[in-house]
Amino acid sequence: MSDYDFKAIEKKWQEFWEQKELYKTDMSDTARKLYCLVMFLYPSGDRLHIGHWWNYGPTDTWARFKRMQGFNVFEPMGYDAFGLPAENYAIKKGVHPAVSTAENIKNIRQQLMAMGAMYDWTREINTSSPEYYKWTQWFFLLLYKNGLAYRKKAPVNWCPSCKTVLANEQVVDGACERCDSEVSQKDLEQWFFKITDYAEQLLEGLDRIDWPEKTKIMQRNWIGRSEGASVRFPLDGRKDAVEVFTTRPDTLWGVTYMVLAPEHPLVTELTVPDQRSAVDEYIAETRKLTEIDRTSTEKEKTGVFTGSTCINPVNGEKVPVWIADYVLASYGTGAVMAVPGHDERDFDFAKKYALPVREVISPDGRPGPELKSAYVEPGIMINSGPFSGEPSGPGIAKVIGFLESNGWGGRRINYKLRDWLISRQRYWGAPIPVITCEDCGIVPVPEPELPVELPDKVEFTGAGESPLLTNPEWVNAPCPSCGKPGRREVDTMDTFVCSSWYFLRFPNPDLGSAAFDPDTANQWLPVDQYVGGAEHAVMHLLYARFFTKVLKDLGYIGFDEPFTCLVHQGVITNNGAKMSKSRGNVINPDDYIEKYGSDIFRMYLMFMGAYTEGGDWSDEGIHGLNRFVLRVWRLAHQILEQSSGTAGEKQEGDTKKFGELERVCHYSVKMVTQDLQRFQFNTSISRIMELVNATYLYIQDVPAGLQNQTGLRNVLKTLILLLAPFAPHLGEELWEKSGEPGSIFNAVWPGWDEEKLKTENVTLAIQVNGKVRSQIEVPADAPEEAVKQSALADEKLQKWIENKDIVKIVVVKNKLVSVVVRG
């Protein structure tokens, strides 16, 4: 028997796959198509880390399994190559982002090939190539022409360390998600995508996709749909009004003050001279806070009176207008009607500034003593004009009707979702294809002139403005409309724009005439199985859905959801601790692949824990997995060698013992098939181990001359087929050594026979008062009464039940008999 030389074996089969173009997908064969996609990687470093392996290796195992089931699997790979790390590296080391990114991709591609994944390398994409971002720019123009892209001056999240704007999703607990620096607010002209126009569609579609419920809940909460009413409060002494949105119009008679966001456009006009200094100072302090700080429930509420009042339309009362930082101009109308009697935040604010608190909802319909806290539960409307005595639930609809009939407001649906800010003050991203002209304004770059390529010559200073400004020859460009001097947009797009459509590009990555081919897209998409991190729940996954719905509405594709099924991988720890460079506990895959090979490395990753939950790395664990693979290697050679002279003879041997091995084999096929389908890799490997153990037990218990050699070879064939998706190189090698033709990944996945799973007898444990005292063997289909009698007749059981009263006997079918005695 030859040694298990994993280096030679892996090299041999990787070359075989490449030469045969085994994984080049026939895109014309769509009868049983399966598009399996893992979130493409961000080449910020030059090597794959263990998280990449955890994401890609198991998903490739699932894809190989589906191929063996007869699906035409399309599994591509690419690089989300734009982004800030490459630009920061350029600032620090003086290496151009294009150079460092290309070098990283080269190294990572080699590692991915060494992984043994069945990626179709003929369809590789790189978002930083002009051939790709030409179409990212096309998407921008498509949205712009359809009223879904616009520019406005707005307060944005600014990271002083990264020196760039951050989307709301990129701010975590008031800090930059990349560098943990404190985020502040800054006013800039920014480009936005109008994702809010698709809020309802984005909500509705969640009910039609097979995604983790937690992820769908996160998107629902992020979109934040609320039903209520809009109400106009006329400004005292003016012709205009303040509009608010409320989910509790039944509390309108309890409004005692109005609160505007400090950035609200009416604040300057409403502030009286005596309050100007206090208001300006408060606004300046607010600018130092992030939205997270301002909306924190733990932060003490502060505010300033503007000196003006507005009129409550339902009762004609004058209501003082305040400003407070907990109200955001970007959410709703930027104004909140305050009902301190029935809102905890409003109550605290009113108590702090001695503002009136009025009870308008009562538990029993009767006014109570002075409120000590806000009453926020449903109740009976009181002090509410014509609606006093009305239950608050039905009262909401009736008050909305009252507002509509008087022209003061009406029914409205509001969303927490904000428009997607895509501007970034950086170089390494897709340029925004517009030119600003003094005469013509904002002018899109004509589509035939795309791509607007990034200039090579720029200076990476780390300053707040875009490095593109350091190349005036690029910045200054003629207006496409009138030909006069114009200025290019110097912001680039958020990298999430690039990844919002990449799944459409993979089927036709070299297509020069369009971003994607509609016919191919409609045949192969949506993606059947998508795999990636849960951290993208309200970013990439939401944006990709938005892009897809826009394309569907504009008639480019016939589907409106990009990913039919979604799986999130869990997090890997090292001896119970999160991996980090500072802890010095980061696992370097290359070290283990050098020692054990990629098959064993990827297989151990899948064995150490549930894929969706994560696992804990241990060196002892991978040693054990290595021993198992060597055991399989020896077992295969032993069966092949001892059966080589009797391949044509059907030796029945010990029928009963082989029947048990055959039962284990069919059971293993069933369970591995079911578990693999559900991404339950660790339990699948456990089933394979059970089959290996059962096979060894049969060989040890039955003399070689009596063994069913034909049956053993069939068991071995099944074992190799089950093992192949987990250890593809090993699977190919053992398949070849077994004399089977071609690649194992062109072979058919084994099936199972339910009849073979049945057992004639089963062994049952017998408990007496909860403790196991004996065991019996009975027919699997024995009636319950017969099982009870067999248990009571068991010789070993007698000393535990004699001279005692039997209270009851419980039979758990085919598992145990529980006897309860007394005395």
PDB file of N, CA, C and O in Angstrom, residues 56 205 372 468 496 669 792:
ATOM      1  N   TYR A  56     -15.746  29.609   1.991  1.00  0.00           N
ATOM      2  CA  TYR A  56     -15.666  29.051   0.647  1.00  0.00           C
ATOM      3  C   TYR A  56     -15.601  27.523   0.612  1.00  0.00           C
ATOM      4  O   TYR A  56     -16.214  26.892  -0.252  1.00  0.00           O
ATOM      5  N   GLY A 205     -41.171  41.517  -0.555  1.00  0.00           N
ATOM      6  CA  GLY A 205     -40.378  40.430  -1.114  1.00  0.00           C
ATOM      7  C   GLY A 205     -39.798  39.491  -0.078  1.00  0.00           C
ATOM      8  O   GLY A 205     -39.477  38.334  -0.384  1.00  0.00           O
ATOM      9  N   LYS A 372     -47.382  60.405  37.184  1.00  0.00           N
ATOM     10  CA  LYS A 372     -46.013  60.279  37.689  1.00  0.00           C
ATOM     11  C   LYS A 372     -45.074  59.728  36.610  1.00  0.00           C
ATOM     12  O   LYS A 372     -43.861  59.787  36.746  1.00  0.00           O
ATOM     13  N   LEU A 468      -8.572  62.586  -6.307  1.00  0.00           N
ATOM     14  CA  LEU A 468      -8.791  62.916  -7.713  1.00  0.00           C
ATOM     15  C   LEU A 468      -8.585  64.402  -7.982  1.00  0.00           C
ATOM     16  O   LEU A 468      -8.251  64.800  -9.113  1.00  0.00           O
ATOM     17  N   PHE A 496     -20.358  49.235  -2.191  1.00  0.00           N
ATOM     18  CA  PHE A 496     -21.560  48.407  -2.206  1.00  0.00           C
ATOM     19  C   PHE A 496     -22.336  48.562  -3.513  1.00  0.00           C
ATOM     20  O   PHE A 496     -23.163  47.706  -3.846  1.00  0.00           O
ATOM     21  N   VAL A 669     -25.925   7.019   3.816  1.00  0.00           N
ATOM     22  CA  VAL A 669     -26.278   7.736   2.588  1.00  0.00           C
ATOM     23  C   VAL A 669     -27.481   8.652   2.841  1.00  0.00           C
ATOM     24  O   VAL A 669     -27.479   9.827   2.454  1.00  0.00           O
ATOM     25  N   LEU A 792     -39.742  -7.613  32.016  1.00  0.00           N
ATOM     26  CA  LEU A 792     -39.986  -8.137  33.361  1.00  0.00           C
ATOM     27  C   LEU A 792     -39.420  -9.534  33.539  1.00  0.00           C
ATOM     28  O   LEU A 792     -39.109  -9.956  34.665  1.00  0.00           O
TER      29      LEU A 792
END
